XYZ file of C-alpha atoms in Angstrom:
251
model
C -6.466 -25.165 -6.658
C -5.364 -22.007 -8.460
C -2.391 -20.427 -6.631
C -0.168 -17.448 -7.426
C 2.919 -16.079 -5.687
C 3.607 -12.334 -5.457
C 7.206 -11.880 -4.317
C 9.818 -9.399 -5.590
C 12.781 -11.676 -4.807
C 12.702 -14.236 -7.610
C 14.859 -16.860 -5.795
C 12.459 -16.681 -2.818
C 9.484 -17.029 -5.164
C 11.002 -20.088 -6.847
C 11.810 -21.646 -3.448
C 8.204 -21.210 -2.335
C 7.035 -22.711 -5.619
C 9.207 -25.789 -4.975
C 7.946 -26.061 -1.381
C 4.362 -26.038 -2.642
C 5.195 -28.715 -5.202
C 6.250 -31.010 -2.338
C 2.693 -30.569 -1.024
C 1.351 -31.498 -4.495
C 0.297 -27.915 -5.127
C 1.223 -25.912 -8.202
C 1.734 -22.151 -8.262
C 0.869 -21.406 -11.865
C 1.892 -17.744 -11.806
C 4.605 -15.672 -10.116
C 4.437 -11.872 -10.012
C 7.183 -9.590 -8.741
C 5.872 -6.026 -8.294
C 2.801 -3.962 -7.438
C 2.477 -2.745 -11.023
C 2.825 -6.225 -12.520
C 0.263 -7.628 -10.077
C -2.288 -4.896 -10.800
C -1.973 -5.473 -14.540
C -2.333 -9.240 -14.064
C -5.421 -9.021 -11.831
C -7.118 -6.651 -14.277
C -6.760 -9.184 -17.095
C -7.057 -12.621 -15.442
C -9.407 -14.675 -13.310
C -8.450 -14.280 -9.667
C -6.897 -17.341 -7.986
C -8.131 -19.270 -4.970
C -5.051 -18.425 -2.923
C -2.289 -15.804 -3.032
C 1.055 -15.994 -1.249
C 1.829 -12.305 -0.873
C 4.992 -10.557 0.292
C 4.248 -7.286 2.101
C 7.177 -5.246 0.765
C 7.603 -5.404 -3.019
C 10.216 -3.680 -5.159
C 7.921 -0.757 -6.083
C 5.963 -0.376 -2.852
C 3.770 -2.098 -0.295
C 1.618 -4.917 -1.631
C -1.408 -3.178 -0.091
C -1.340 -0.847 -3.102
C -2.603 -3.726 -5.248
C -5.900 -3.806 -3.343
C -6.312 -0.069 -3.704
C -6.438 -0.439 -7.484
C -8.283 -3.742 -7.992
C -10.776 -5.565 -5.719
C -9.034 -8.912 -5.192
C -11.371 -11.807 -4.331
C -8.725 -14.343 -3.324
C -7.689 -15.704 0.048
C -4.265 -14.499 1.155
C -1.349 -15.901 3.101
C 1.155 -13.119 3.748
C 4.870 -13.843 3.737
C 6.648 -11.323 5.907
C 9.815 -10.484 7.789
C 7.996 -8.048 10.107
C 8.522 -8.297 13.841
C 6.267 -9.904 16.426
C 4.308 -6.721 17.135
C 3.369 -6.303 13.504
C 2.176 -9.888 13.278
C -0.594 -9.045 15.737
C -2.267 -7.287 12.811
C -2.751 -10.561 11.014
C -4.012 -12.409 14.074
C -6.589 -9.706 14.728
C -7.779 -9.812 11.121
C -7.908 -13.626 10.895
C -5.434 -13.582 8.035
C -2.689 -16.151 7.957
C 0.974 -15.306 7.626
C 4.321 -17.030 7.297
C 7.447 -15.529 8.786
C 10.529 -15.444 6.548
C 12.592 -17.494 6.022
C 9.718 -19.858 5.252
C 9.531 -23.144 7.124
C 8.193 -26.273 5.376
C 6.145 -27.434 8.368
C 4.594 -23.994 8.910
C 3.759 -23.790 5.209
C 1.947 -27.127 5.390
C -0.032 -25.997 8.447
C -1.073 -22.755 6.697
C -2.108 -24.570 3.509
C -4.032 -27.245 5.439
C -5.807 -24.506 7.393
C -6.815 -22.783 4.154
C -8.089 -26.026 2.584
C -10.075 -26.924 5.707
C -11.615 -23.465 6.124
C -11.706 -22.340 2.500
C -14.109 -19.388 2.406
C -16.668 -18.674 -0.227
C -15.650 -15.788 -2.476
C -18.337 -13.557 -0.990
C -16.912 -14.169 2.507
C -13.432 -12.897 1.690
C -12.981 -9.430 3.165
C -9.521 -8.001 3.655
C -9.478 -4.690 5.519
C -6.152 -3.459 4.220
C -6.327 -0.082 5.953
C -6.851 -1.713 9.348
C -3.845 -3.964 8.765
C -1.710 -1.042 7.614
C -2.540 0.925 10.762
C -1.789 -2.044 13.009
C 1.600 -2.549 11.368
C 2.741 0.767 12.810
C 3.110 0.985 16.565
C 1.489 4.319 17.499
C 3.263 4.445 20.861
C 6.100 6.999 20.864
C 5.643 7.438 17.109
C 7.398 10.575 15.853
C 6.230 11.817 12.488
C 8.097 13.967 10.003
C 7.736 17.680 10.849
C 9.927 19.418 8.268
C 11.994 18.894 5.145
C 15.282 20.451 4.085
C 15.438 21.107 0.348
C 18.548 22.221 -1.532
C 17.738 25.107 -3.869
C 20.840 26.137 -5.788
C 23.405 27.134 -3.164
C 20.748 27.469 -0.462
C 19.001 25.019 1.861
C 15.299 25.710 2.340
C 13.347 24.467 5.355
C 9.759 23.430 4.561
C 7.424 22.520 7.408
C 4.800 19.863 6.804
C 1.961 22.320 7.378
C 3.242 24.224 4.313
C 2.817 21.164 2.084
C -0.352 20.677 0.046
C 0.537 17.308 -1.403
C 3.201 14.756 -2.242
C 3.081 13.268 -5.725
C 5.025 10.912 -7.952
C 5.873 11.613 -11.568
C 8.226 9.760 -13.912
C 9.491 7.580 -11.020
C 10.412 10.680 -8.977
C 8.737 12.120 -5.862
C 7.826 15.781 -5.322
C 6.208 17.987 -2.723
C 3.921 20.854 -3.688
C 3.712 23.725 -1.206
C 0.962 26.220 -0.474
C 3.196 28.882 -2.067
C 2.608 27.012 -5.364
C 6.136 25.595 -5.660
C 7.278 22.059 -6.465
C 10.386 20.465 -4.957
C 12.042 17.159 -5.766
C 12.642 14.933 -2.715
C 14.250 11.569 -2.054
C 12.406 8.273 -1.507
C 9.053 6.979 -2.738
C 5.503 7.861 -1.728
C 5.339 4.517 0.083
C 8.273 5.591 2.252
C 6.815 9.008 3.092
C 3.356 7.594 3.737
C 4.744 5.836 6.792
C 6.655 8.950 7.967
C 3.737 11.397 7.877
C 1.086 12.017 10.523
C -2.011 10.088 9.306
C -4.279 12.685 10.885
C -2.811 15.329 8.582
C -1.950 13.376 5.419
C -3.852 10.777 3.408
C -2.821 8.600 0.460
C -5.740 9.078 -1.948
C -4.293 6.888 -4.734
C -0.966 5.512 -5.971
C 0.194 8.973 -7.101
C -0.885 11.459 -4.413
C -0.728 12.057 -0.673
C -2.715 15.156 0.332
C -2.789 17.389 3.416
C -6.180 17.824 5.050
C -5.848 21.631 5.082
C -5.010 21.751 1.374
C -8.412 20.497 0.238
C -10.501 23.312 -1.203
C -13.312 21.272 -2.738
C -14.494 17.653 -3.038
C -16.512 16.734 -6.130
C -18.393 13.545 -7.002
C -16.648 11.821 -9.896
C -17.337 8.903 -12.232
C -17.417 5.275 -10.985
C -18.197 6.294 -7.378
C -14.897 8.141 -7.036
C -14.128 11.630 -5.726
C -12.163 14.476 -7.279
C -10.178 16.805 -5.031
C -9.428 20.443 -5.682
C -6.489 21.882 -3.738
C -5.829 25.542 -3.034
C -2.871 25.980 -5.415
C -2.032 22.632 -7.022
C -3.732 22.326 -10.417
C -1.223 20.465 -12.571
C -3.333 17.289 -12.816
C -6.595 15.807 -11.554
C -6.455 14.282 -8.076
C -8.912 11.404 -7.850
C -9.676 9.384 -4.725
C -9.674 5.766 -5.919
C -13.001 3.983 -5.517
C -11.616 1.480 -3.005
C -10.441 4.326 -0.728
C -13.514 6.582 -0.839
C -15.124 5.177 2.319
C -11.918 5.422 4.344
C -11.230 8.890 2.938
C -14.645 10.107 4.101
C -13.923 8.753 7.577
C -10.559 10.516 7.533
C -11.980 13.966 6.739
C -14.676 13.784 9.438
């Protein structure tokens, strides 16, 4: 059986590797970030089974699936609370709660071996899981930002924002007045703070506001290109894996 571990904490990855060895299973590869995993999957044959941490050092592991169609079975390793774990039960995906327990690991592995799916049967609806991980009840989304501009503090409301984007490991907002402002935190962080009815993560680099979209153009490899009202510093492309969900979002 071909197994890989994707875990940003190297001691935790090595511990899981040792636990698998006790079960006479070998994890041939360990990956530690979204970027490293994407590069690996683009160049290597996909494994039978992935042990996947949800939160990696450079973002949520879901970003991997947005860039490459992974054909492997997955057992998530997570420290999320009981509510969030309902997402995995509803999607028939197994999970292990950290810190990992040897007996629970054996049960999960035995379950995979007994019910090992054919490659064509493996379907992971990442967007459904992402939505279920966030309790919508009493959810309060970000409404405004305070930006320091010289000696002044500027208030920017979310309906003034055309897009969020990352560049050179920094995060920016672009407003409908055609201005860019540097902000704290990553796109992954802000994706969870923004109203999903108003904002959508179209790829690893951009989150766009629904009202900012001026035009949608068919692009190569079944992708879409977005034109915003004022932002024109780079092409904004909806990744192929997100096109279907994007179309549902704009309806």
